[in-house]
């Protein structure tokens, strides 16, 4: 069974630009969550999608948005990039989401904002 | 806001030693998960505990969930270099579909 895939793996952007990251969950998984990981703040929850609906959202500004398609693939978008957005962005999928379901993480997209 | 504090933040030990890392919160969680993350990869789930006082063993790793479901510990016996990585705890609660992660313990096991 293929794991969670994220594209691209590495990305370099400049301040003010926007970026779109992609996540393909494990086949059969309907829940996709996104996290931002930085050395100072650790893993912080961005949002979670289930069957194309956003079920929960973390405390991030509106510049961070996401969506999920009917095949469960998900994208997240960051507009007007800031230096502080440099981070590892992780996507995780699970069958149903929630506190008791195992999440499978992808390898992440390393975003550097110059 | 639910917060999880992990300690120690860094731990460097020799192969064969035992160690314990901790995950504490003032909030009650419905479940507590432990992950290990290696450089360049995403976290991999090690265990999920859901019952207060629960103890789970995974080979040389022993996980315990506190009676009040506010804290957890991970004990590794006879650590090996392959145990090196970032250990993260994550708490989940109720109908909330998100996990709250601690900042992790970075473990280095030297041969």
XYZ file of C-alpha atoms in Angstrom:
225
model
C 0.000 0.000 0.000
C 1.516 3.336 -1.009
C 2.121 5.837 1.778
C 1.240 9.492 1.981
C 2.983 11.498 -0.707
C 3.683 15.206 -0.674
C 4.857 17.407 -3.501
C 7.094 19.192 -3.902
C 9.610 18.019 -1.312
C 11.546 21.279 -1.322
C 10.509 24.787 -2.265
C 12.217 28.166 -2.178
C 10.114 31.304 -2.472
C 10.539 34.994 -1.776
C 8.505 37.217 0.511
C 5.163 38.246 -0.898
C 4.803 35.252 -3.210
C 2.242 32.533 -2.775
C 2.697 28.772 -2.699
C 0.562 25.665 -3.128
C 1.501 22.354 -1.544
C -0.054 19.030 -2.455
C -0.818 15.893 -0.462
C -2.038 12.511 -1.675
C -3.377 10.378 1.202
C -3.277 6.631 1.544
C -5.934 4.972 -0.565
C -9.181 4.681 1.386
C -8.316 7.437 3.852
C -10.811 10.275 3.906
C -9.242 12.524 6.521
C -6.275 14.761 5.741
C -4.622 17.027 8.304
C -1.934 19.623 7.758
C 0.743 20.668 10.248
C 3.518 23.229 10.309
C 6.742 22.149 12.016
C 9.422 24.607 13.122
C 12.299 24.176 15.593
C 10.869 26.805 17.925
C 7.166 25.926 17.921
C 7.216 22.225 17.104
C 4.282 20.695 15.233
C 1.316 23.025 15.000
C -2.052 22.032 13.597
C -3.231 23.980 10.558
C -6.498 22.315 9.512
C -8.200 18.998 8.896
C -10.420 17.970 5.996
C -12.828 15.071 5.764
C -14.831 14.290 2.642
C -14.057 17.724 1.174
C -15.187 19.595 4.322
C -12.956 21.447 6.736
C -13.786 20.047 10.181
C -11.257 21.886 12.298
C -8.870 24.766 11.985
C -5.841 25.831 13.989
C -4.783 29.319 15.014
C -3.183 30.494 11.822
C -3.918 33.672 9.849
C -6.227 33.659 6.861
C -3.215 33.586 4.530
C -3.200 29.843 5.157
C -5.964 27.991 3.382
C -6.656 24.523 2.133
C -9.054 22.342 0.273
C -9.775 18.704 -0.374
C -10.900 17.124 -3.594
C -13.386 14.321 -4.150
C -10.529 11.793 -4.430
C -9.338 12.909 -0.943
C -6.222 14.581 -2.292
C -5.603 17.873 -0.539
C -3.821 21.117 -1.200
C -2.822 23.925 1.075
C -2.064 27.448 -0.048
C -0.101 30.178 1.648
C -0.466 33.664 0.210
C 1.734 36.714 0.760
C 4.586 34.654 2.165
C 6.526 35.935 5.161
C 9.979 34.917 6.386
C 8.358 33.241 9.384
C 6.487 30.847 7.103
C 9.722 28.953 6.498
C 9.009 25.512 7.911
C 8.415 21.855 7.225
C 4.784 21.359 6.213
C 3.481 17.911 7.016
C 0.371 16.225 5.774
C -1.198 13.276 7.584
C -4.013 10.991 6.515
C -6.268 8.648 8.448
C -9.400 6.676 7.725
C -11.776 8.770 9.789
C -9.658 11.319 11.632
C -10.243 12.127 15.265
C -8.383 11.437 18.471
C -8.320 7.644 18.259
C -7.387 7.059 14.665
C -3.828 6.475 13.602
C -2.434 9.227 11.435
C 0.078 8.422 8.735
C 2.413 11.253 7.898
C 4.042 12.105 4.614
C 7.703 13.142 4.389
C 6.789 16.824 4.310
C 7.494 19.804 2.106
C 10.401 21.959 3.218
C 9.499 25.582 2.442
C 12.149 28.274 2.609
C 11.091 31.909 2.279
C 13.855 34.368 1.391
C -5.759 26.020 24.821
C -4.431 22.521 25.441
C -0.658 22.336 25.802
C 1.690 19.391 26.092
C 5.095 19.868 27.696
C 7.774 17.331 26.920
C 10.949 16.813 28.924
C 13.791 16.672 28.565
C 14.092 18.646 25.355
C 17.407 16.980 24.476
C 18.889 13.694 25.670
C 22.210 12.154 24.684
C 23.088 8.747 26.091
C 25.330 5.762 25.441
C 24.149 2.532 23.882
C 22.776 0.161 26.498
C 21.517 2.813 28.913
C 17.900 3.160 29.997
C 15.949 6.398 29.688
C 12.547 7.922 30.361
C 10.953 10.887 28.623
C 7.876 12.680 29.831
C 4.817 14.341 28.392
C 2.734 16.516 30.741
C -0.348 18.675 30.501
C -2.837 20.449 32.722
C -5.601 19.257 30.375
C -7.287 15.881 30.160
C -6.952 14.049 26.858
C -9.126 11.263 25.478
C -6.083 9.669 23.904
C -2.349 10.091 23.891
C -0.148 9.077 21.000
C 3.620 8.743 20.763
C 5.469 9.250 17.490
C 9.093 8.996 16.426
C 10.442 11.232 13.704
C 13.750 10.729 11.921
C 15.538 13.438 9.940
C 13.943 14.140 6.571
C 10.862 12.068 7.334
C 7.427 12.533 8.814
C 6.522 11.230 12.290
C 5.663 7.533 12.606
C 3.124 6.392 15.182
C 4.517 4.130 17.911
C 1.500 3.683 20.183
C -1.894 5.056 21.206
C -3.062 4.904 24.831
C -6.632 5.723 25.785
C -7.284 4.449 29.321
C -6.013 6.143 32.474
C -3.244 4.034 33.995
C -2.771 2.051 30.799
C 0.646 0.544 30.138
C 1.697 -0.685 26.707
C 4.916 -2.397 25.755
C 6.509 -2.438 22.334
C 9.688 -4.535 22.531
C 12.110 -2.368 24.551
C 9.697 0.582 24.750
C 7.174 0.945 27.581
C 4.450 3.585 27.419
C 2.296 4.668 30.336
C -0.760 6.916 30.422
C -1.330 8.714 33.711
C -4.328 7.813 35.861
C -5.842 11.251 35.282
C -5.094 11.114 31.538
C -3.052 14.319 31.747
C 0.422 12.883 31.391
C 2.384 10.066 29.832
C 5.858 8.599 29.862
C 8.000 6.606 27.485
C 10.696 4.338 28.901
C 13.338 2.762 26.684
C 15.380 -0.139 28.010
C 18.893 -0.793 26.710
C 18.804 1.987 24.134
C 20.323 1.341 20.716
C 21.613 3.778 18.079
C 18.553 2.933 15.988
C 16.393 4.543 18.695
C 17.850 7.931 17.796
C 15.181 10.402 16.722
C 12.668 13.008 17.807
C 10.005 11.564 20.102
C 6.720 13.417 20.000
C 3.632 13.007 22.124
C 0.238 14.111 20.843
C -3.046 14.414 22.681
C -6.518 14.146 21.245
C -9.783 15.070 22.892
C -13.475 14.384 22.442
C -15.062 15.389 19.170
C -12.093 17.546 18.326
C -10.515 16.268 15.170
C -7.096 17.726 15.776
C -4.099 16.438 17.694
C -2.097 18.714 19.972
C 1.604 17.927 19.775
C 4.366 18.529 22.286
C 7.621 20.012 21.000
C 9.392 16.695 21.365
C 12.441 15.112 22.946
C 15.454 14.790 20.662
C 17.186 11.556 21.615
C 20.695 10.645 20.499
C 22.034 7.207 21.323
C 25.794 6.998 20.836
C 27.426 3.667 19.941
